[in-house]
Structure formats: C-alpha cells, structure tokens
Short mmCIF file of C-alpha atoms and ligand atoms in Angstrom, two decimals:
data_model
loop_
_atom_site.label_atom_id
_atom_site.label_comp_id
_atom_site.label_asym_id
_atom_site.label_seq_id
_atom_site.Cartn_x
_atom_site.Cartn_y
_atom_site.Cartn_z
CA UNK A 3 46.93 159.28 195.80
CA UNK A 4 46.28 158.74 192.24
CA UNK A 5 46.94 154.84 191.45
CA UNK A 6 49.18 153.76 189.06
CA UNK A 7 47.88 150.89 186.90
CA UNK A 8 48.34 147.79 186.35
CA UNK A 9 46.87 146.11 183.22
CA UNK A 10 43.80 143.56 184.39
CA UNK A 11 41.49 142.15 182.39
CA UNK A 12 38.38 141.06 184.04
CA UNK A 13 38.58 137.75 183.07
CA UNK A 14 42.49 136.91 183.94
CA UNK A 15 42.07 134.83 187.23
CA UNK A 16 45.53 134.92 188.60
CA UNK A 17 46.12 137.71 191.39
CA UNK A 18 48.52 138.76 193.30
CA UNK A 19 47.13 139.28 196.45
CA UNK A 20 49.03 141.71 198.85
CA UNK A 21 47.71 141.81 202.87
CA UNK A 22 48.42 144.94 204.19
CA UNK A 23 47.58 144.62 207.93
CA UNK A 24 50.77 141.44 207.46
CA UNK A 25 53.03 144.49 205.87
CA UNK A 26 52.13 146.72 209.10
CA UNK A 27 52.81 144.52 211.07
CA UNK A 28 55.86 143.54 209.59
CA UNK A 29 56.92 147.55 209.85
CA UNK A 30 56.09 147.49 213.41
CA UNK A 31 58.38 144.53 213.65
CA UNK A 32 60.99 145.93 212.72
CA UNK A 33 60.68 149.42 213.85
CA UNK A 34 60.58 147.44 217.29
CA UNK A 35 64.09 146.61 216.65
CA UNK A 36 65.28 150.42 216.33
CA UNK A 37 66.46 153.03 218.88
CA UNK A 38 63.78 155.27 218.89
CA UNK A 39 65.92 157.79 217.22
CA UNK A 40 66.80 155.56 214.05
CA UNK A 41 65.57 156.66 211.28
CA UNK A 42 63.68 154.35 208.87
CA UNK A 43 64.25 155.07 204.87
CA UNK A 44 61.76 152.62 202.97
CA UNK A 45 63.49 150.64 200.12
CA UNK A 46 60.35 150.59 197.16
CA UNK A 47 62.47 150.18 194.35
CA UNK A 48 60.99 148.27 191.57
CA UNK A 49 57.40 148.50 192.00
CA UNK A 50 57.72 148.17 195.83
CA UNK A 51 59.48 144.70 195.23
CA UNK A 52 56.65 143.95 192.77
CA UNK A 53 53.70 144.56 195.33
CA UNK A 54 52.88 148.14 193.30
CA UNK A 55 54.28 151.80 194.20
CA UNK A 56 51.71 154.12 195.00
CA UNK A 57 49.55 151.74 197.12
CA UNK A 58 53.09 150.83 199.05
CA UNK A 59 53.91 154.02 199.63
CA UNK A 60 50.75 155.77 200.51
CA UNK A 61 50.33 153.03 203.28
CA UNK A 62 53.86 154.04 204.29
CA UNK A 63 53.72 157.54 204.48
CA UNK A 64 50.04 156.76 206.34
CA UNK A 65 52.62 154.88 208.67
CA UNK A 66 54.44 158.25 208.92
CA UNK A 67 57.92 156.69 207.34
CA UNK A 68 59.40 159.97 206.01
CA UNK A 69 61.90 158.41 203.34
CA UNK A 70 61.17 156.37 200.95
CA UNK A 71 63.73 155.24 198.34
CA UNK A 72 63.91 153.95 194.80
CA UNK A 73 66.61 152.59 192.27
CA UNK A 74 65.30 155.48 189.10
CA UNK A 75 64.56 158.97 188.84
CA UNK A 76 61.36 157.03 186.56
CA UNK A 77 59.85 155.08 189.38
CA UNK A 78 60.59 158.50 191.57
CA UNK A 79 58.41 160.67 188.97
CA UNK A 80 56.06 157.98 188.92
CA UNK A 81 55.61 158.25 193.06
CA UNK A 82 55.33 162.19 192.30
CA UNK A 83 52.81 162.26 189.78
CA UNK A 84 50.57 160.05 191.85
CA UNK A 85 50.73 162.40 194.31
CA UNK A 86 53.57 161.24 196.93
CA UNK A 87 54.99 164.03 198.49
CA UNK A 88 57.92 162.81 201.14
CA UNK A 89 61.40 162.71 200.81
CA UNK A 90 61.95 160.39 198.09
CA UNK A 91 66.19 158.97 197.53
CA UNK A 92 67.46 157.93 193.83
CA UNK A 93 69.97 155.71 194.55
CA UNK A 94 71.37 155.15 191.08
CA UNK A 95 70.26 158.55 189.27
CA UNK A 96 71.84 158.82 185.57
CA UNK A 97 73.10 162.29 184.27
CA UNK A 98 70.03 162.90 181.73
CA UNK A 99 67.28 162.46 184.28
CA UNK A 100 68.88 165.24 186.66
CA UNK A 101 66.45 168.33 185.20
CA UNK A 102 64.01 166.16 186.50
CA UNK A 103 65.56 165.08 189.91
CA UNK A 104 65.35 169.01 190.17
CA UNK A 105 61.86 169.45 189.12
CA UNK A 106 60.35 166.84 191.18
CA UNK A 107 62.55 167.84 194.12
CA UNK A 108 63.54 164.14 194.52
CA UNK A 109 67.42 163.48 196.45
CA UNK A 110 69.66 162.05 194.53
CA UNK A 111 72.51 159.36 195.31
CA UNK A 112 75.79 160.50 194.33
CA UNK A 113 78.26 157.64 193.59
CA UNK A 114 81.54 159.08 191.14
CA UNK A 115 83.34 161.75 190.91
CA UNK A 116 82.13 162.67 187.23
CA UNK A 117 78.35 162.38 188.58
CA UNK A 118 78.91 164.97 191.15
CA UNK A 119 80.67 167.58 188.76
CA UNK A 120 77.53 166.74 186.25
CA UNK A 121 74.96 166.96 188.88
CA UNK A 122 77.12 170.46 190.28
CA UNK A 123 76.82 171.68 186.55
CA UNK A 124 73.01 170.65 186.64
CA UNK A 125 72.35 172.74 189.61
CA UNK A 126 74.05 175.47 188.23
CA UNK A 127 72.77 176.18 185.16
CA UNK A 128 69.21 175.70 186.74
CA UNK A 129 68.17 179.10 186.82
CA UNK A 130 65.35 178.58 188.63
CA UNK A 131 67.62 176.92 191.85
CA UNK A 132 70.12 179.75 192.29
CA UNK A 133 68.46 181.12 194.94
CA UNK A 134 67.38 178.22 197.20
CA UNK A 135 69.08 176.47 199.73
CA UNK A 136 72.00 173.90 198.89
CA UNK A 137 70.41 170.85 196.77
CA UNK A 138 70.03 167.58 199.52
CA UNK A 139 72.45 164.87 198.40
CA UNK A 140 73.38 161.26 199.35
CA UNK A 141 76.87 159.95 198.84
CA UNK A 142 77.96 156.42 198.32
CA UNK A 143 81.01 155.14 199.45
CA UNK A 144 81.82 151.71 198.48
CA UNK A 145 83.54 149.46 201.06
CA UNK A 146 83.99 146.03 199.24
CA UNK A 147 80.51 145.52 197.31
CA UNK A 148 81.96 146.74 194.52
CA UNK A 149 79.01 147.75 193.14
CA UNK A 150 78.36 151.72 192.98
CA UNK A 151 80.41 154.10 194.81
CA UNK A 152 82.68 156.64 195.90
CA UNK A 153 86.15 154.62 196.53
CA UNK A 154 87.67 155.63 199.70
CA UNK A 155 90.49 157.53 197.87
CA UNK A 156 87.80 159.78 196.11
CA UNK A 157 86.37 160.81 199.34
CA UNK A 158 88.62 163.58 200.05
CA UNK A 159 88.19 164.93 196.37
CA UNK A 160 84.64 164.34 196.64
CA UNK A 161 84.27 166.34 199.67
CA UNK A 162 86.41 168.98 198.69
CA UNK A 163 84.04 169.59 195.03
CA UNK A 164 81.21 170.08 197.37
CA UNK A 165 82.52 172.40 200.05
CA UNK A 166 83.66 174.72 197.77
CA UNK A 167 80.85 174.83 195.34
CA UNK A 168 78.37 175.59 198.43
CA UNK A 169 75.21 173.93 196.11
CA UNK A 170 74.89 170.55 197.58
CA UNK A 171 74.08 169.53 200.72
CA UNK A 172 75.15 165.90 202.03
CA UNK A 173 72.31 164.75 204.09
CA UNK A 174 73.50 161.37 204.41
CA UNK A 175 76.74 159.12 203.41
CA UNK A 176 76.19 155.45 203.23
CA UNK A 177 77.19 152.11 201.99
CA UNK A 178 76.16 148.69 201.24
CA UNK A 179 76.97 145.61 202.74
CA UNK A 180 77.50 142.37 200.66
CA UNK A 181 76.88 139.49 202.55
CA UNK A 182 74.88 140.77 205.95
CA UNK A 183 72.65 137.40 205.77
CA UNK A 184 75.37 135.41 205.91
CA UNK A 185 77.19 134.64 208.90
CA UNK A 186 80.30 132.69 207.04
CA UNK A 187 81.42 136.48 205.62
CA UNK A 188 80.32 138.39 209.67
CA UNK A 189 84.36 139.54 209.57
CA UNK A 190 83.86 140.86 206.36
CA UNK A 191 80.48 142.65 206.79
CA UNK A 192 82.33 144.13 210.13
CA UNK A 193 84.99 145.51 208.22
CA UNK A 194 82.61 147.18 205.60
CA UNK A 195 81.22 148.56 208.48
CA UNK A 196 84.41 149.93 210.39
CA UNK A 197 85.33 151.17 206.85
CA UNK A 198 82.16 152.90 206.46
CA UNK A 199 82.81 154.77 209.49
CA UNK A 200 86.05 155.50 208.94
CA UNK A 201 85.58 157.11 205.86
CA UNK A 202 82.24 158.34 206.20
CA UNK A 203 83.73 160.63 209.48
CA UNK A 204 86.49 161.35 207.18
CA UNK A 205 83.73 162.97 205.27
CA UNK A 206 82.56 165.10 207.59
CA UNK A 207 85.79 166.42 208.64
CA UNK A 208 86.06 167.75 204.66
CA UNK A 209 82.48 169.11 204.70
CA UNK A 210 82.53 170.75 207.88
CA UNK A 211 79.30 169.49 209.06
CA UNK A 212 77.73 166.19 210.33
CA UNK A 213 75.49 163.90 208.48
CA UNK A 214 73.40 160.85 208.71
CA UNK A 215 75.21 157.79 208.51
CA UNK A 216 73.65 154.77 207.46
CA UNK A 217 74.50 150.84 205.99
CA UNK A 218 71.59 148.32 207.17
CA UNK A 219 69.76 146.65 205.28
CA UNK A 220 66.81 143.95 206.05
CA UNK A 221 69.47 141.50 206.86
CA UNK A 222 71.45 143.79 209.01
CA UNK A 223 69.12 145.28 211.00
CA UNK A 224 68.31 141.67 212.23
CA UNK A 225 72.13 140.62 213.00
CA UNK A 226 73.70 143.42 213.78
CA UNK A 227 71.99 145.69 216.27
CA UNK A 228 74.83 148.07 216.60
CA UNK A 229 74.88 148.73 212.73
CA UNK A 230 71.74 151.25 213.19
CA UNK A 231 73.95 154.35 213.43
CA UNK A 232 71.42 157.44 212.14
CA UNK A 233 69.15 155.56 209.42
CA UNK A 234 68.24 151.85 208.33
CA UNK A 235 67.55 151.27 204.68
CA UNK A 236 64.28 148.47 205.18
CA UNK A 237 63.49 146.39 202.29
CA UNK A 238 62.21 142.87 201.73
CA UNK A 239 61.95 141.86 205.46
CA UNK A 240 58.72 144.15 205.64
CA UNK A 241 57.69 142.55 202.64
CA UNK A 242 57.24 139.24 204.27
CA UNK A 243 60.90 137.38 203.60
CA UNK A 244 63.69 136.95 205.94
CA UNK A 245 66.09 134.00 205.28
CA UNK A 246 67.15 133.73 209.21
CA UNK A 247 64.69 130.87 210.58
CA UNK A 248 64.22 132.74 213.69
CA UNK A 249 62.87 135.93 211.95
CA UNK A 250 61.21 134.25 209.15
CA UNK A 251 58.78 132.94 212.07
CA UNK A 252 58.27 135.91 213.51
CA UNK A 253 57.34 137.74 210.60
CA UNK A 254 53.61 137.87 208.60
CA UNK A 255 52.92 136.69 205.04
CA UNK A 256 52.27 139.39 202.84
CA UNK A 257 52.18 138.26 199.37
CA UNK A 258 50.17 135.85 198.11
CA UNK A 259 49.99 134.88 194.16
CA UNK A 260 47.13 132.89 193.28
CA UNK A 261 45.19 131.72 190.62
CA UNK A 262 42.15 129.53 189.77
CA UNK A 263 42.05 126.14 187.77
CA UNK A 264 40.35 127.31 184.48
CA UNK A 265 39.86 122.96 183.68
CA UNK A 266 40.15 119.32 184.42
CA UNK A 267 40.90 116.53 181.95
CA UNK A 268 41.76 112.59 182.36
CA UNK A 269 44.75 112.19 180.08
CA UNK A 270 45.37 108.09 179.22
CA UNK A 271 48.82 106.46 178.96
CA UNK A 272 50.95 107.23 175.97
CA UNK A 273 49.34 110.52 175.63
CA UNK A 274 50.89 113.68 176.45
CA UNK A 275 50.90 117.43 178.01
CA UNK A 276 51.47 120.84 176.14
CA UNK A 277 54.16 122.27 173.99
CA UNK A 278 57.22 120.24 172.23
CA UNK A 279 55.19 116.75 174.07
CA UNK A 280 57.20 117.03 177.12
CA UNK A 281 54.51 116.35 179.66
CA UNK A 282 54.41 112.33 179.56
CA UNK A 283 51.40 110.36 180.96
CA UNK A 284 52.34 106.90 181.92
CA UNK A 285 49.26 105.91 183.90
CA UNK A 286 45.44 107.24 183.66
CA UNK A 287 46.19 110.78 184.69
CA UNK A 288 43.98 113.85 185.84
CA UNK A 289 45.37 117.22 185.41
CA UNK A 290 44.00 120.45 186.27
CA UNK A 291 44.84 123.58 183.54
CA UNK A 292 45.89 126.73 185.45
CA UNK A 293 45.19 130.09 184.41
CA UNK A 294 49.04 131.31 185.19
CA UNK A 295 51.95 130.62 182.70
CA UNK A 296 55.45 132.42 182.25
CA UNK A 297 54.00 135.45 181.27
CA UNK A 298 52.81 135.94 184.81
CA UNK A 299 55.81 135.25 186.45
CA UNK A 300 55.58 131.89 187.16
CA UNK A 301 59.24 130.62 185.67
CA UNK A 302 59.11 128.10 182.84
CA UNK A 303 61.96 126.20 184.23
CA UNK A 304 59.43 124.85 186.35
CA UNK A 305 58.45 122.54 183.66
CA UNK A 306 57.62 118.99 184.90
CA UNK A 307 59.05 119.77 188.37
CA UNK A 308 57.90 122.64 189.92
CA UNK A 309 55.28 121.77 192.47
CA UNK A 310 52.02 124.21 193.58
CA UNK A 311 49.82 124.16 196.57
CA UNK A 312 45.97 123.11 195.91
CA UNK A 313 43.73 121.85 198.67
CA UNK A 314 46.06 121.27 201.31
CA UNK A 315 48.03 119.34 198.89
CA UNK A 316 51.23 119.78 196.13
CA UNK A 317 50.28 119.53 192.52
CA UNK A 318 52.93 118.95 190.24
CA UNK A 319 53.58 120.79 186.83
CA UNK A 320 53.11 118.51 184.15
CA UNK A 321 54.26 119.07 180.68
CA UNK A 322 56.19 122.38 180.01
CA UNK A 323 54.72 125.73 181.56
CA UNK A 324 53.12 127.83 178.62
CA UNK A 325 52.50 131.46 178.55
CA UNK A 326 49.24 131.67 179.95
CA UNK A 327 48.34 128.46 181.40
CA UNK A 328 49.90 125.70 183.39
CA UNK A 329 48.74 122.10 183.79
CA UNK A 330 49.22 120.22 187.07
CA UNK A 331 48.76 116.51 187.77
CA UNK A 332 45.99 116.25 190.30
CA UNK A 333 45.54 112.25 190.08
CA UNK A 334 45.43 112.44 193.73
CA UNK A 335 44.22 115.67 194.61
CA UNK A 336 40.09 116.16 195.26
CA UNK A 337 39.61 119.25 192.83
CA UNK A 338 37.18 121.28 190.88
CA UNK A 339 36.92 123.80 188.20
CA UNK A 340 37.16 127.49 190.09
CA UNK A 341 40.08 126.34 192.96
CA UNK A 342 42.61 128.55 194.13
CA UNK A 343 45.85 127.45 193.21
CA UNK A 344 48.50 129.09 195.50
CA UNK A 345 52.09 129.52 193.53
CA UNK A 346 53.08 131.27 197.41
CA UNK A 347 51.50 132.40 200.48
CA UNK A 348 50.38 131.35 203.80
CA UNK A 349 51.01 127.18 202.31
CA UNK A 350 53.57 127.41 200.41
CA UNK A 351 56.07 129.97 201.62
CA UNK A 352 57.51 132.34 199.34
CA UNK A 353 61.48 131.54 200.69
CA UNK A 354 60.21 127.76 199.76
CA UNK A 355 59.19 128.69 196.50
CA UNK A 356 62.05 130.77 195.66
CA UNK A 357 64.18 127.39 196.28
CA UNK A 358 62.27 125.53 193.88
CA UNK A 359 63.06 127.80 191.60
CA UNK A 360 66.33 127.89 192.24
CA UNK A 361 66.37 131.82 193.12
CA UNK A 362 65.80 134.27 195.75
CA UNK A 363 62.50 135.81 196.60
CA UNK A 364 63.34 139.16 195.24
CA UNK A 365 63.49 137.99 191.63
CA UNK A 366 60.30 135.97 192.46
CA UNK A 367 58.36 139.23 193.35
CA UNK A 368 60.02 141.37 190.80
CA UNK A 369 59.08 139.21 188.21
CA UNK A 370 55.29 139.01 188.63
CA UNK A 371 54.13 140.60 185.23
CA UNK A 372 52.38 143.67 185.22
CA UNK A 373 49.02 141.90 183.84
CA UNK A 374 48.57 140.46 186.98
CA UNK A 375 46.06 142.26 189.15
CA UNK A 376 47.15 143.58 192.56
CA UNK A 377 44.75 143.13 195.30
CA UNK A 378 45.24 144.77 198.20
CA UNK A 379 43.57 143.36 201.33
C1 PLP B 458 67.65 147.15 197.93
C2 PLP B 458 68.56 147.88 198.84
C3 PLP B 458 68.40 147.81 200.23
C4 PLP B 458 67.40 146.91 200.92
O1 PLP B 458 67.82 145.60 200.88
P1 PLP B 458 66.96 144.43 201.54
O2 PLP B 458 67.84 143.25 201.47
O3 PLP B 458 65.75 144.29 200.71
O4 PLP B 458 66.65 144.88 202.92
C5 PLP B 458 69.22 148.61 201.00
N1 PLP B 458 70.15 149.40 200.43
C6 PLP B 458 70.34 149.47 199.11
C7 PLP B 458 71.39 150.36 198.56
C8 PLP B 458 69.56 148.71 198.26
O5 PLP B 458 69.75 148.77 196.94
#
C-alpha cells in the first residue's frame, strides 16, 4: 500500500514511535475474548487514533480483519487511494460526499431520516448503480447517547423507506453505548443494550431479512461478554489503553512519543525560563531544552507542571511550553545532550499522562501533529 505522509524533516527529533508486534498482540488479546463467530470491525478513525492510516490498516487487513471503520468519507478515500481494498464503514457520512461513498464503494452509516431519502436519491440518480445489487448500509439507532441516530420512533419509517425502494441493503444496525467503562452507569449501559435489541429486531421484522447486530466498543467487549451479539466495533484497547486496571496490565504498550534534549544550560537565581518570564529559578538550576513544544502535541497547559520521563527519572517543565521546544529542570537528573525524553511509553504510561493533562488518551493521540514522524517498529 501506497503510504500516506506525514511531514518530517530530517532534523525534527521528536517521534512518535508505534510497536507493532505490542498492537498484534493487543488484537490477539482481544480477539481471544470473542466467540469465534464475532465479527471484528476495526475503529481507525482519525488517523488510526493518531498512529497513521495506511500503515494501521495494512497491518490489519495482513491480520485478516475484514472491516475497518472511519468517522469521514475523506479519511475513507484516503484508505482507498493508498490502496486498501476491504470493507471500509463511514460512520458519520455527510450528503455531499455520497458520489464518492459510491465511487469508492465505501458503506455508509445511515443515522436520520432525511440522510436516507438523500442517500436513496444518490443511488438513484447514479446511473452507473442501477443495475447492481442493493447499496450495503449501516443504520444507527440511538438508545440514550444522544449523539447520532435513528430514534426508536423513526425505526419503523426508516425501515419502511428502504423496503420499498429495494436499493439499500442493511448489513448491520447498531448503537453506541455511553458510559460502558464505567460501572456507576452498568443499569444504564444494560438498558441501551436491551433497547438496542429491541428495536434493532424491530428492524428486521420491517425489512424482512436479518442483519448483523452490533454495540461494543473497547470498553464493552471487556465488561460485558454477552454484548458481542454479531460484530464488535474495537478501538483504543488495541491501541494500547484500557482504563480497567485489570486489562490495562494485560495489555502491550504501543505508542511511544519521544524526543531528544536538543541542550543543557545552568540558569542562576532570579533568572528565568521562556516566554512571558513564567519559568522562575530560585536556586542554581540545570535545565535541559527539548525538541517538542505545543505544536507537536505536547499541551501547553503543561506549563511549569507537567512532568516527563528522562533516565529513569521525572523532569519537570519549567517555564511555559513553546511551540517547538520545551525546557525541563534536570537539577537532579544525570543528563546529556542527545537523551530520549519519553512524553509516554513503556515509563510513563500513556493513561498516566493523559491524567496529567487532565484528559483522556484519545485526545492525547489525536493530537500528535502531523510533523511528527511515525516510526513503525
Ligand atoms: C470510536 C468508536 C468506537 C470505538 O470506541 P473505543 O472506545 O475506542 O473502543 C466504537 N463505535 C463507535 C460508533 C465509535 O465512534
């Protein structure tokens, strides 16, 4: 597969280091906790979760997963044009990229009423689709996320627009669930997914014919066992996170982001660090100058807080994190030009860092900038 690129200068030291065997054995992990039968769809919205999309999913379809998934039709034709071929989901297609959800022969995720009627109208005027087989389709149904979906009084409509238009056919119905991580909310998460059921049978009944069934996610497929039904929709659990203790242990580091101390300096007392002064040095300090800043993804609310890993050590930021380098204050650290500075990895974990931060690790992945090299290894 053709690789889709990232910018990387030669010279920027930070990288974001991605270990593949980890991520395969992460999939075998969890494919270890399916029926046999379950089918696995492969959640690579957003880059893959920031770890890069043609790389991801080329080791995934290597892996024989036969669906992946992604949030837009862009990051779908992206996948295509580097040469994936699988069954690839949209899950939140808009109306103006459906002549290309046709062309590309991607699946799209239908979630209203007026998006099946336009998508209907797409597929009819298509002149070059009148004679194939009915167009695979996913529906939504929304059960209390409240996010997209059909709402369970739309079902029957729904169903009925797409029996008797005999163009689409609904491969799968599924839903979301809002809270699976979280045991406080269990009664709610079991009602989404009695709802689900309910409705997605109801379904059926209106089509005529079965379908896959599916509402799992990472979290779900590690608490509730019985929530497989035909398909599991695997995302950041295989990419190394899992905010259950028990499965966090179990499960291999896979992303890494690193970068290399570009300088060290002795600052003296009553001098200070970087922008607006904020970095104050009350006693003979040494700090070490980072080549990462914001514009890598490291956030710049870590200013004078945030702590990294160096030398089996934490160093902590000093002075407010600039775009493209960070200063830490080393004083007690043995260091030299050319050290790895670990922002998260095998030392510092990335659930850990996302806490310092004060987010999750999603937005932690998502947010490494595209200038930062992806190494896979
Ligand atoms: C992102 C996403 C998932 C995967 O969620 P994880 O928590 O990463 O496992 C599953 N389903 C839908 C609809 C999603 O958007």
């Amino acid at each position: 597969m053709k690789d889709i690129p990232y910018l990387s200068p030669k010279t920027h030291k930070t990288t974001f280091e991605i270990n593949l065997k980890a991520f395969k054995e992460n999939l075998a992990f969890y494919r270890n906790k399916l029926k046999p039968e379950t089918k696995l769809i492969v959640m690579v919205k957003a880059f893959a979760y920031g770890l890069g999309l043609s790389k991801i999913a080329e080791v995934l379809a290597d892996e024989g997963i036969e669906y992946l998934a992604v949030a837009y039709t862009d990051e779908a034709v992206m996948l295509r044009e580097a040469g994936y071929e699988g069954k690839l989901m949209v899950f939140n297609p808009e109306p103006d990229c459906f002549d290309n959800i046709i062309r590309y022969k991607l699946e799209p995720e239908l979630y209203s009423l007026p998006i099946i009627e336009e998508f209907l109208n797409t597929i009819k005027k298509n002149a070059a689709y009148q004679l194939l087989e009915p167009f695979p389709v996913h529906l939504k149904i929304d059960t209390g996320m409240n996010r997209l979906g059909l709402k369970p009084d739309e079902i029957e409509v729904a169903a009925n627009l797409i029996a008797n238009n005999n163009r689409l056919k609904v491969h799968s119905a599924f839903s979301h669930l809002a809270a699976a991580d979280e045991g406080e909310h269990d009664a709610f998460t079991l009602q989404q997914f009695n709802d689900f059921l309910k409705h997605a049978n109801l379904l059926e009944t209106h089509l005529g014919y079965s379908l896959d069934k599916h509402i799992s996610n990472s979290a779900a497929i590690e608490r509730f066992p019985n929530f497989q039904l035909d398909a599991v929709r695997l995302g950041i659990g295989l990419y190394g996170y899992s905010p259950q203790v028990e499965i966090q242990k179990q499960l291999k580091t896979v992303c890494t982001l690193k970068s290399r101390i570009a300088q060290i300096k002795e600052v003296l007392p009553g001098e200070t660090v970087g922008y607006g002064r904020k970095g104050i040095v009350e006693s003979q300090t040494k700090i070490a100058l980072v080549f990462l800043g914001y514009a890598d993804g490291l956030p710049r609310s870590l200013s004078n807080k945030g702590k990294l890993y160096l030398n089996g050590k934490m160093a902590k930021i000093i002075g407010n994190v600039c775009m493209d380098i960070t200063m830490l204050d080393v004083t007690h650290i043995n260091c030299k030009v050319g050290d790895y500075v670990e922002v998260f990895g095998e030392n510092l974990s990335l659930g850990r860092f996302a806490d310092m931060v004060g987010t999750i690790p999603y937005e932690v992945l998502t947010d490494i900038s595209s200038r930062v090299r992806r190494i896979y290894v």
